[in-house]
mmCIF file of C-alpha atoms and ligand atoms in Angstrom:
data_model
loop_
_atom_site.group_PDB
_atom_site.id
_atom_site.type_symbol
_atom_site.label_atom_id
_atom_site.label_comp_id
_atom_site.label_asym_id
_atom_site.label_seq_id
_atom_site.Cartn_x
_atom_site.Cartn_y
_atom_site.Cartn_z
ATOM 1 C CA MET K 164 -22.677 -82.844 186.347
ATOM 2 C CA ILE K 165 -20.912 -79.192 187.035
ATOM 3 C CA ARG K 166 -23.304 -76.182 187.852
ATOM 4 C CA PRO K 167 -22.768 -74.243 184.871
ATOM 5 C CA VAL K 168 -20.994 -71.021 186.681
ATOM 6 C CA ILE K 169 -21.413 -67.603 185.300
ATOM 7 C CA ALA K 170 -18.753 -65.007 187.465
ATOM 8 C CA GLY K 171 -18.552 -61.607 186.846
ATOM 9 C CA ASN K 172 -14.830 -59.562 187.002
ATOM 10 C CA TRP K 173 -16.213 -55.863 187.439
ATOM 11 C CA LYS K 174 -12.248 -54.360 188.278
ATOM 12 C CA MET K 175 -12.279 -50.776 189.059
ATOM 13 C CA ASN K 176 -15.389 -50.147 188.055
ATOM 14 C CA LYS K 177 -19.402 -48.735 189.629
ATOM 15 C CA THR K 178 -19.715 -47.003 192.661
ATOM 16 C CA ILE K 179 -21.873 -48.465 195.420
ATOM 17 C CA ALA K 180 -25.365 -46.996 193.240
ATOM 18 C CA GLU K 181 -23.933 -48.445 190.616
ATOM 19 C CA ALA K 182 -23.401 -52.125 192.161
ATOM 20 C CA VAL K 183 -26.027 -51.925 194.719
ATOM 21 C CA ASP K 184 -28.801 -50.898 191.222
ATOM 22 C CA PHE K 185 -26.801 -53.968 189.652
ATOM 23 C CA ALA K 186 -27.490 -56.518 191.811
ATOM 24 C CA THR K 187 -31.214 -54.870 192.846
ATOM 25 C CA ARG K 188 -32.101 -55.025 188.647
ATOM 26 C CA LEU K 189 -30.433 -58.191 188.238
ATOM 27 C CA ARG K 190 -31.228 -60.044 190.788
ATOM 28 C CA GLU K 191 -34.953 -59.402 189.820
ATOM 29 C CA ALA K 192 -33.999 -60.637 186.653
ATOM 30 C CA LEU K 193 -32.652 -63.993 187.041
ATOM 31 C CA GLY K 194 -35.791 -64.451 189.583
ATOM 32 C CA SER K 195 -35.619 -67.988 190.634
ATOM 33 C CA ARG K 196 -33.854 -69.433 188.136
ATOM 34 C CA ASP K 197 -30.979 -72.080 190.000
ATOM 35 C CA ASP K 198 -29.853 -73.834 186.887
ATOM 36 C CA ARG K 199 -26.885 -71.945 186.297
ATOM 37 C CA GLU K 200 -24.502 -70.206 189.798
ATOM 38 C CA VAL K 201 -24.340 -67.003 189.851
ATOM 39 C CA ILE K 202 -20.988 -64.813 191.234
ATOM 40 C CA ILE K 203 -20.801 -60.640 191.054
ATOM 41 C CA ALA K 204 -17.949 -59.515 191.736
ATOM 42 C CA PRO K 205 -17.533 -56.227 192.413
ATOM 43 C CA PRO K 206 -14.446 -53.814 193.788
ATOM 44 C CA PHE K 207 -14.238 -53.775 197.287
ATOM 45 C CA THR K 208 -15.932 -50.951 198.595
ATOM 46 C CA ALA K 209 -19.189 -51.881 197.640
ATOM 47 C CA LEU K 210 -18.821 -54.963 199.022
ATOM 48 C CA GLN K 211 -21.073 -55.289 201.800
ATOM 49 C CA ALA K 212 -23.186 -53.184 199.894
ATOM 50 C CA VAL K 213 -23.729 -55.449 197.736
ATOM 51 C CA ALA K 214 -24.235 -58.036 199.866
ATOM 52 C CA GLU K 215 -27.864 -56.919 201.653
ATOM 53 C CA ALA K 216 -29.347 -56.196 198.463
ATOM 54 C CA LEU K 217 -28.125 -60.079 197.419
ATOM 55 C CA ARG K 218 -28.736 -61.228 201.129
ATOM 56 C CA GLY K 219 -30.789 -64.350 200.268
ATOM 57 C CA SER K 220 -30.967 -64.890 196.625
ATOM 58 C CA PRO K 221 -28.992 -66.871 195.157
ATOM 59 C CA ILE K 222 -26.162 -64.855 193.340
ATOM 60 C CA ARG K 223 -23.105 -65.246 195.669
ATOM 61 C CA LEU K 224 -20.920 -62.313 195.762
ATOM 62 C CA ALA K 225 -16.714 -62.621 195.110
ATOM 63 C CA ALA K 226 -14.051 -60.005 195.774
ATOM 64 C CA GLN K 227 -11.206 -59.322 193.595
ATOM 65 C CA ASN K 228 -8.447 -59.679 195.402
ATOM 66 C CA LEU K 229 -7.794 -60.113 199.372
ATOM 67 C CA HIS K 230 -4.001 -60.012 201.149
ATOM 68 C CA GLU K 231 -2.970 -63.223 202.550
ATOM 69 C CA ALA K 232 -1.579 -62.123 205.759
ATOM 70 C CA GLU K 233 -4.643 -62.790 208.729
ATOM 71 C CA LYS K 234 -4.062 -58.862 209.862
ATOM 72 C CA GLY K 235 -1.027 -55.849 210.611
ATOM 73 C CA ALA K 236 0.503 -53.762 209.005
ATOM 74 C CA TYR K 237 -0.720 -53.544 205.790
ATOM 75 C CA THR K 238 -1.534 -50.276 204.638
ATOM 76 C CA GLY K 239 -4.027 -50.324 201.609
ATOM 77 C CA GLU K 240 -5.045 -54.204 201.979
ATOM 78 C CA VAL K 241 -7.850 -56.494 202.609
ATOM 79 C CA SER K 242 -7.704 -59.769 204.376
ATOM 80 C CA ALA K 243 -9.980 -63.407 204.164
ATOM 81 C CA ALA K 244 -11.759 -62.475 207.431
ATOM 82 C CA MET K 245 -12.920 -58.997 206.506
ATOM 83 C CA LEU K 246 -14.405 -60.533 203.137
ATOM 84 C CA SER K 247 -16.411 -62.837 204.790
ATOM 85 C CA GLU K 248 -17.628 -60.164 207.317
ATOM 86 C CA ALA K 249 -18.527 -58.181 204.789
ATOM 87 C CA GLY K 250 -20.748 -60.936 203.157
ATOM 88 C CA CYS K 251 -18.755 -62.621 200.320
ATOM 89 C CA ALA K 252 -18.238 -66.397 199.526
ATOM 90 C CA CYS K 253 -15.900 -66.310 197.035
ATOM 91 C CA VAL K 254 -12.461 -64.586 196.127
ATOM 92 C CA ILE K 255 -11.416 -64.724 192.305
ATOM 93 C CA VAL K 256 -7.388 -64.777 193.581
ATOM 94 C CA GLY K 257 -4.299 -64.375 190.994
ATOM 95 C CA HIS K 258 -6.617 -62.476 187.625
ATOM 96 C CA SER K 259 -3.312 -61.650 184.824
ATOM 97 C CA GLU K 260 -4.604 -57.841 186.528
ATOM 98 C CA ARG K 261 -2.305 -58.661 189.903
ATOM 99 C CA ARG K 262 0.068 -60.671 188.631
ATOM 100 C CA THR K 263 1.701 -58.670 185.573
ATOM 101 C CA LEU K 264 0.661 -55.139 186.396
ATOM 102 C CA PHE K 265 0.684 -55.555 189.965
ATOM 103 C CA GLY K 266 3.630 -57.871 190.396
ATOM 104 C CA GLU K 267 1.854 -61.252 191.610
ATOM 105 C CA GLY K 268 3.887 -64.517 191.567
ATOM 106 C CA ASN K 269 2.652 -67.579 191.683
ATOM 107 C CA GLU K 270 4.182 -68.135 195.409
ATOM 108 C CA ARG K 271 2.446 -65.127 196.563
ATOM 109 C CA ILE K 272 -0.410 -66.397 194.422
ATOM 110 C CA ASN K 273 -0.248 -69.738 196.337
ATOM 111 C CA ARG K 274 -0.377 -67.444 200.066
ATOM 112 C CA LYS K 275 -3.754 -65.648 198.895
ATOM 113 C CA LEU K 276 -5.448 -69.302 197.880
ATOM 114 C CA GLN K 277 -4.834 -71.089 201.610
ATOM 115 C CA ALA K 278 -5.630 -67.881 203.004
ATOM 116 C CA THR K 279 -9.232 -67.807 201.217
ATOM 117 C CA LEU K 280 -9.618 -71.166 201.953
ATOM 118 C CA THR K 281 -8.882 -71.357 205.375
ATOM 119 C CA GLU K 282 -11.706 -68.805 206.367
ATOM 120 C CA GLY K 283 -14.129 -70.898 204.124
ATOM 121 C CA LEU K 284 -14.010 -68.721 201.454
ATOM 122 C CA GLN K 285 -14.297 -70.666 197.259
ATOM 123 C CA PRO K 286 -11.054 -69.583 195.148
ATOM 124 C CA ILE K 287 -12.549 -68.562 191.654
ATOM 125 C CA PHE K 288 -7.953 -68.939 190.534
ATOM 126 C CA CYS K 289 -6.324 -67.842 187.888
ATOM 127 C CA VAL K 290 -3.542 -69.072 185.573
ATOM 128 C CA GLY K 291 -3.218 -67.972 181.595
ATOM 129 C CA GLU K 292 -0.815 -67.813 179.190
ATOM 130 C CA THR K 293 0.776 -64.271 177.321
ATOM 131 C CA LEU K 294 1.090 -64.239 173.591
ATOM 132 C CA ALA K 295 4.600 -64.434 173.647
ATOM 133 C CA GLU K 296 4.662 -67.789 175.901
ATOM 134 C CA ARG K 297 1.729 -69.400 173.706
ATOM 135 C CA GLU K 298 3.825 -68.211 170.318
ATOM 136 C CA ALA K 299 6.798 -69.898 171.472
ATOM 137 C CA GLY K 300 5.227 -73.558 172.322
ATOM 138 C CA ARG K 301 5.530 -72.771 176.096
ATOM 139 C CA MET K 302 1.628 -72.570 176.351
ATOM 140 C CA PRO K 303 1.669 -76.139 178.694
ATOM 141 C CA ALA K 304 4.569 -75.823 181.093
ATOM 142 C CA VAL K 305 2.839 -71.752 182.121
ATOM 143 C CA ILE K 306 -0.645 -73.218 182.709
ATOM 144 C CA GLU K 307 1.137 -76.457 184.384
ATOM 145 C CA GLY K 308 3.891 -74.028 186.879
ATOM 146 C CA GLN K 309 0.927 -72.241 187.872
ATOM 147 C CA LEU K 310 -1.038 -75.273 188.922
ATOM 148 C CA LYS K 311 1.848 -76.686 190.265
ATOM 149 C CA GLU K 312 2.895 -74.068 192.437
ATOM 150 C CA GLY K 313 -0.114 -71.978 192.751
ATOM 151 C CA LEU K 314 -1.287 -74.634 194.517
ATOM 152 C CA ASN K 315 1.011 -76.395 195.923
ATOM 153 C CA HIS K 316 0.847 -76.970 199.633
ATOM 154 C CA LEU K 317 -3.579 -78.038 198.861
ATOM 155 C CA THR K 318 -5.197 -80.800 199.809
ATOM 156 C CA ALA K 319 -7.178 -82.411 197.189
ATOM 157 C CA ASP K 320 -10.585 -81.333 200.385
ATOM 158 C CA ASP K 321 -9.199 -77.671 198.770
ATOM 159 C CA ILE K 322 -10.051 -78.130 195.476
ATOM 160 C CA GLY K 323 -12.787 -78.931 196.367
ATOM 161 C CA GLU K 324 -13.608 -76.223 196.890
ATOM 162 C CA THR K 325 -12.127 -74.473 194.219
ATOM 163 C CA VAL K 326 -13.096 -73.071 191.321
ATOM 164 C CA ILE K 327 -10.266 -72.454 188.451
ATOM 165 C CA ALA K 328 -10.740 -70.176 185.755
ATOM 166 C CA TYR K 329 -8.312 -70.168 182.811
ATOM 167 C CA GLU K 330 -7.887 -66.540 181.003
ATOM 168 C CA PRO K 331 -5.600 -66.463 178.036
ATOM 169 C CA VAL K 332 -4.144 -63.447 179.121
ATOM 170 C CA TRP K 333 -4.421 -62.677 174.837
ATOM 171 C CA ALA K 334 -7.662 -62.767 175.032
ATOM 172 C CA ILE K 335 -8.164 -60.484 178.696
ATOM 173 C CA GLY K 336 -10.238 -57.293 177.530
ATOM 174 C CA THR K 337 -8.741 -57.169 173.797
ATOM 175 C CA GLY K 338 -11.974 -58.047 171.993
ATOM 176 C CA ARG K 339 -9.701 -61.090 170.756
ATOM 177 C CA THR K 340 -11.085 -64.042 172.553
ATOM 178 C CA ALA K 341 -9.502 -68.081 171.709
ATOM 179 C CA SER K 342 -11.556 -70.352 169.941
ATOM 180 C CA PRO K 343 -13.131 -72.740 171.844
ATOM 181 C CA GLY K 344 -10.983 -75.723 170.394
ATOM 182 C CA GLN K 345 -8.309 -73.718 172.407
ATOM 183 C CA ALA K 346 -9.869 -72.997 175.740
ATOM 184 C CA GLN K 347 -10.374 -76.349 175.583
ATOM 185 C CA GLU K 348 -7.831 -77.376 175.223
ATOM 186 C CA VAL K 349 -6.234 -76.306 177.734
ATOM 187 C CA HIS K 350 -9.178 -76.555 179.441
ATOM 188 C CA ARG K 351 -8.179 -80.462 179.589
ATOM 189 C CA LEU K 352 -4.878 -80.681 180.648
ATOM 190 C CA ILE K 353 -5.603 -78.820 183.893
ATOM 191 C CA ARG K 354 -8.543 -81.740 184.261
ATOM 192 C CA ASP K 355 -6.192 -83.869 183.715
ATOM 193 C CA TRP K 356 -3.152 -82.624 185.672
ATOM 194 C CA LEU K 357 -5.986 -82.368 188.427
ATOM 195 C CA GLY K 358 -7.027 -85.984 187.998
ATOM 196 C CA GLN K 359 -3.084 -86.540 187.764
ATOM 197 C CA GLN K 360 -2.629 -84.990 191.151
ATOM 198 C CA TYR K 361 -5.080 -85.033 193.055
ATOM 199 C CA GLY K 362 -7.400 -88.202 192.070
ATOM 200 C CA ALA K 363 -10.435 -88.509 188.795
ATOM 201 C CA GLY K 364 -13.003 -88.109 190.928
ATOM 202 C CA ARG K 365 -12.193 -84.462 191.992
ATOM 203 C CA ALA K 366 -10.505 -84.020 188.587
ATOM 204 C CA ALA K 367 -13.370 -83.713 187.371
ATOM 205 C CA GLU K 368 -15.810 -81.872 190.225
ATOM 206 C CA THR K 369 -13.635 -79.356 189.456
ATOM 207 C CA ALA K 370 -15.741 -75.829 188.617
ATOM 208 C CA ILE K 371 -13.213 -75.558 185.252
ATOM 209 C CA LEU K 372 -14.377 -71.530 183.486
ATOM 210 C CA TYR K 373 -12.910 -69.688 180.647
ATOM 211 C CA GLY K 374 -12.263 -66.148 180.977
ATOM 212 C CA GLY K 375 -10.929 -63.367 177.822
ATOM 213 C CA SER K 376 -13.920 -61.507 176.137
ATOM 214 C CA VAL K 377 -16.604 -63.831 176.664
ATOM 215 C CA THR K 378 -20.229 -62.230 175.893
ATOM 216 C CA PRO K 379 -23.776 -63.049 174.842
ATOM 217 C CA LYS K 380 -22.404 -64.100 170.766
ATOM 218 C CA ASN K 381 -19.795 -66.821 172.105
ATOM 219 C CA ILE K 382 -20.962 -67.841 174.644
ATOM 220 C CA SER K 383 -22.787 -70.616 173.785
ATOM 221 C CA GLU K 384 -20.259 -72.493 172.101
ATOM 222 C CA LEU K 385 -17.528 -72.236 174.932
ATOM 223 C CA MET K 386 -20.379 -73.924 176.234
ATOM 224 C CA THR K 387 -20.191 -77.204 174.023
ATOM 225 C CA GLN K 388 -16.400 -77.717 175.032
ATOM 226 C CA PRO K 389 -16.543 -81.007 177.387
ATOM 227 C CA ASP K 390 -14.091 -79.503 179.379
ATOM 228 C CA ILE K 391 -15.773 -75.534 180.476
ATOM 229 C CA ASN K 392 -17.339 -75.982 182.874
ATOM 230 C CA GLY K 393 -18.810 -71.860 182.986
ATOM 231 C CA ALA K 394 -17.613 -68.706 181.659
ATOM 232 C CA LEU K 395 -15.520 -65.459 183.961
ATOM 233 C CA VAL K 396 -16.862 -62.113 182.431
ATOM 234 C CA GLY K 397 -15.089 -59.101 182.532
ATOM 235 C CA GLY K 398 -16.715 -56.817 180.101
ATOM 236 C CA ALA K 399 -18.991 -57.843 179.849
ATOM 237 C CA SER K 400 -21.071 -58.004 182.681
ATOM 238 C CA LEU K 401 -20.836 -54.512 183.924
ATOM 239 C CA ASP K 402 -24.418 -54.758 181.893
ATOM 240 C CA VAL K 403 -27.631 -55.669 183.023
ATOM 241 C CA ALA K 404 -28.761 -57.537 180.192
ATOM 242 C CA THR K 405 -25.815 -58.834 178.144
ATOM 243 C CA PHE K 406 -24.584 -60.215 181.855
ATOM 244 C CA MET K 407 -28.575 -61.729 181.677
ATOM 245 C CA GLU K 408 -27.634 -62.989 177.810
ATOM 246 C CA ILE K 409 -24.202 -64.918 178.945
ATOM 247 C CA ILE K 410 -26.085 -66.130 181.868
ATOM 248 C CA GLN K 411 -28.943 -67.627 179.755
ATOM 249 C CA TYR K 412 -26.821 -68.993 177.177
ATOM 250 C CA GLN K 413 -28.350 -71.630 175.548
HETATM 251 P P1 LIG A 273 -13.053 -59.831 180.038
HETATM 252 O O1 LIG A 273 -11.866 -59.659 180.389
HETATM 253 O O2 LIG A 273 -13.790 -60.879 179.733
HETATM 254 O O3 LIG A 273 -12.809 -57.799 179.261
HETATM 255 O O4 LIG A 273 -11.686 -60.038 178.905
HETATM 256 C C1 LIG A 273 -11.652 -60.728 181.350
HETATM 257 C C2 LIG A 273 -10.796 -60.587 182.819
HETATM 258 O O5 LIG A 273 -10.618 -60.224 182.709
HETATM 259 O O6 LIG A 273 -11.570 -61.926 184.169
#
């Protein structure tokens, strides 16, 4: 049984002071509850301060992106080792906003996944099709291509350290969520693919999160689906009370 994972992707929101305040209040609200794995992904600038605010709590800290190189002349970029030192346990890799707004392709994302794993951090690897791809009947090919190229060179042990997030691009920030059935279909496809590549055991143990307009209203129904193991939440993760409602879904 995979413990449900609820991860909050804050994107480019919250100052350091706001982030610390959020983390402090979330920690208090969560108490000793440990049947849900909770992750928050603040912007780079707030990571270290949030790590301090979360010290000793079960809430895990994630970065939203990284650079694949160890160090060097990459102005404006941040390495896996820097994130680890700042207190991160996880990194979101391959988010659709990185793919579309910042031109990250599968090969680059693959190098980022390898850098994340080499540093001992847990990747939250995002895949998802656009509306045009879905409407053209290309969803399965797009998802499989992202998995195949994104996970290239990764071993079964690496997969054991990796969380996957299915985020249909047409559902991100649009208020238009995939129906539980639509999401389940893709989660099943991802798990079947993982099973073929890495064995059924690994596939069954891999947490596959759904992301795209998740709210307190739709989380319970999404989580009834057998292959949905959690959620990657954007907009609804910015308010402690709303995020707590999602964490506490029944
Ligand atoms: P959203 O974002 O919940 O605001 O749709 C999800 C994401 O981009 O991870």
